[in-house]
CSV table of C-alpha atoms in Angstrom, one decimal:
chain,number,residue,atom,x,y,z
A,1,MET,CA,-23.6,-24.5,39.8
A,2,LYS,CA,-24.6,-25.7,36.4
A,3,LYS,CA,-26.0,-22.2,35.5
A,4,SER,CA,-23.0,-20.6,36.8
A,5,LEU,CA,-21.1,-22.5,34.7
A,6,LEU,CA,-23.0,-22.6,31.4
A,7,LEU,CA,-23.3,-18.9,31.9
A,8,THR,CA,-19.6,-18.2,31.9
A,9,PHE,CA,-19.2,-20.6,28.5
A,10,ILE,CA,-21.2,-18.4,27.2
A,11,MET,CA,-20.1,-15.0,28.0
A,12,GLY,CA,-16.6,-16.5,27.4
A,13,ILE,CA,-17.7,-17.6,23.5
A,14,ALA,CA,-19.1,-13.9,23.3
A,15,LEU,CA,-16.4,-12.5,24.6
A,16,SER,CA,-14.3,-14.0,22.7
A,17,TYR,CA,-16.3,-13.4,19.6
A,18,VAL,CA,-16.0,-9.9,19.7
A,19,VAL,CA,-11.7,-9.5,20.8
A,20,THR,CA,-11.2,-11.8,17.6
A,21,ASN,CA,-13.3,-9.1,15.3
A,22,TYR,CA,-11.8,-6.3,17.5
A,23,VAL,CA,-8.2,-7.8,16.6
A,24,CYS,CA,-9.2,-8.9,12.3
A,25,GLY,CA,-9.9,-5.3,12.2
A,26,MET,CA,-6.6,-4.0,13.3
A,27,THR,CA,-4.9,-6.0,11.5
A,28,ASN,CA,-5.5,-3.6,8.5
A,29,ASP,CA,-4.9,-7.0,6.1
A,30,LYS,CA,-6.3,-5.0,2.7
A,31,SER,CA,-9.3,-7.2,2.2
A,32,ILE,CA,-11.6,-5.5,3.8
A,33,ASP,CA,-13.4,-4.8,1.0
A,34,LYS,CA,-13.1,-8.5,0.2
A,35,LEU,CA,-10.9,-8.3,-2.8
A,36,ILE,CA,-7.3,-10.1,-3.0
A,37,TRP,CA,-5.3,-7.4,-2.9
A,38,ASN,CA,-1.0,-8.6,-3.6
A,39,ALA,CA,1.8,-6.4,-2.7
A,40,VAL,CA,4.0,-4.4,-5.5
A,41,PRO,CA,7.4,-4.8,-3.8
A,42,LEU,CA,9.1,-1.5,-3.8
A,43,LYS,CA,13.0,-1.1,-4.6
A,44,LYS,CA,15.4,1.6,-3.6
A,45,ARG,CA,16.2,4.4,-6.0
A,46,ASN,CA,18.5,7.6,-5.1
A,47,PRO,CA,17.8,11.3,-7.5
A,48,ASP,CA,20.7,12.1,-9.2
A,49,TYR,CA,23.4,14.0,-6.8
A,50,SER,CA,25.6,15.9,-8.4
A,51,GLY,CA,29.4,17.0,-7.5
A,52,ASP,CA,31.1,14.7,-4.7
A,53,ALA,CA,27.9,14.2,-3.1
A,54,THR,CA,27.1,10.1,-2.1
A,55,ALA,CA,23.9,8.8,-1.7
A,56,ARG,CA,22.9,7.2,1.5
A,57,SER,CA,19.9,5.0,2.1
A,58,SER,CA,17.9,4.3,4.6
A,59,GLY,CA,16.4,0.9,6.1
A,60,ILE,CA,12.8,3.5,6.5
A,61,THR,CA,10.1,2.2,3.8
A,62,PHE,CA,8.4,5.3,3.2
A,63,ALA,CA,5.5,3.9,1.2
A,64,GLN,CA,3.7,0.7,0.1
A,65,ALA,CA,2.2,-0.4,-3.2
A,66,TYR,CA,-1.1,-3.0,-3.3
A,67,ILE,CA,-2.3,-3.9,-7.1
A,68,ASN,CA,-5.7,-5.6,-7.5
A,69,GLU,CA,-7.7,-6.5,-10.7
A,70,LYS,CA,-8.5,-2.8,-11.7
A,71,THR,CA,-7.1,-0.4,-8.8
A,72,LEU,CA,-3.5,0.5,-7.6
A,73,LEU,CA,-3.5,1.7,-4.1
A,74,ILE,CA,-0.7,3.6,-2.8
A,75,GLU,CA,0.0,4.3,1.0
A,76,PHE,CA,2.2,6.7,2.4
A,77,LEU,CA,3.9,5.6,5.7
A,78,SER,CA,5.8,8.5,6.8
A,79,PRO,CA,4.5,12.2,7.4
A,80,LEU,CA,7.3,13.3,6.2
A,81,ILE,CA,6.6,13.1,2.4
A,82,GLU,CA,5.4,16.4,2.0
A,83,ASP,CA,5.1,16.0,-1.9
A,84,ALA,CA,5.1,13.1,-4.8
A,85,THR,CA,4.6,12.2,-7.9
A,86,ILE,CA,3.2,9.3,-9.0
A,87,ILE,CA,4.0,7.8,-12.2
A,88,VAL,CA,2.7,4.5,-13.9
A,89,THR,CA,4.3,3.6,-17.4
A,90,ASN,CA,3.6,0.3,-19.9
A,91,THR,CA,6.8,-1.3,-19.6
A,92,SER,CA,6.4,-2.4,-22.8
A,93,THR,CA,5.7,0.1,-25.2
A,94,GLY,CA,7.3,3.0,-22.7
A,95,GLU,CA,3.6,4.2,-22.2
A,96,VAL,CA,3.1,6.6,-19.7
A,97,ILE,CA,-0.4,5.5,-18.4
A,98,TYR,CA,-0.7,7.4,-15.2
A,99,SER,CA,0.9,10.8,-13.8
A,100,GLU,CA,0.0,12.7,-10.8
A,101,SER,CA,1.6,15.3,-8.1
A,102,TYR,CA,0.0,14.9,-4.9
A,103,VAL,CA,0.7,17.2,-1.5
A,104,LEU,CA,0.6,15.6,1.4
A,105,PRO,CA,0.1,12.4,0.2
A,106,ASP,CA,-1.7,9.6,2.4
A,107,ILE,CA,-3.2,6.9,0.9
A,108,ILE,CA,-3.9,7.3,-2.9
A,109,SER,CA,-5.9,5.1,-5.6
A,110,ILE,CA,-5.4,5.0,-9.2
A,111,ASN,CA,-8.4,3.4,-10.6
A,112,MET,CA,-6.5,1.3,-13.7
A,113,ASP,CA,-7.7,-2.1,-15.3
A,114,ILE,CA,-4.3,-4.0,-15.5
A,115,ARG,CA,-5.5,-6.3,-18.4
A,116,ASN,CA,-5.6,-3.8,-20.6
A,117,PHE,CA,-1.8,-2.5,-19.6
A,118,GLY,CA,0.0,-5.8,-19.0
A,119,HIS,CA,2.9,-5.4,-17.3
A,120,CYS,CA,4.0,-1.8,-15.4
A,121,GLN,CA,6.5,0.0,-13.2
A,122,VAL,CA,4.9,2.3,-10.3
A,123,GLU,CA,7.2,5.3,-9.7
A,124,ILE,CA,7.1,6.9,-6.4
A,125,VAL,CA,9.7,10.4,-7.0
A,126,THR,CA,9.8,12.0,-3.4
A,127,ALA,CA,12.3,14.9,-3.0
A,128,TYR,CA,14.3,12.6,-0.9
A,129,ILE,CA,13.8,9.0,-2.4
A,130,ILE,CA,12.3,7.5,-5.2
A,131,LEU,CA,10.6,4.4,-4.9
A,132,TRP,CA,9.6,1.7,-7.9
A,133,GLY,CA,8.1,-1.3,-8.5
A,134,ASP,CA,6.9,-3.8,-11.5
A,135,PHE,CA,3.5,-5.4,-11.3
């Protein structure tokens, strides 16, 4: 009886370890590489419309942005985005630090050292919406 109880206890611990590691791997907490990723809150700005057309905003978030010491990570959440342009600007000087267009973007990693640039703004321009955030 004691052996059966001990075996059940050991199996329970082993199984809980496996399940915990699996679930933690699924959370996608952006700390897999042991770096701390800070979210860059993105705000919506609709492209200019001519005439009497009204821009309608949706509650859908098309992308998320994260920053650590040397990398800006942009993750596109919608497969509906066919192309996007990413522009990073130094808000102190107005200098464009980075500008690149992507077709069918998924996850984009931009190498940069924010200590050299100070306060910056990222702008994600698509045909439907413009997302921007400060970091």
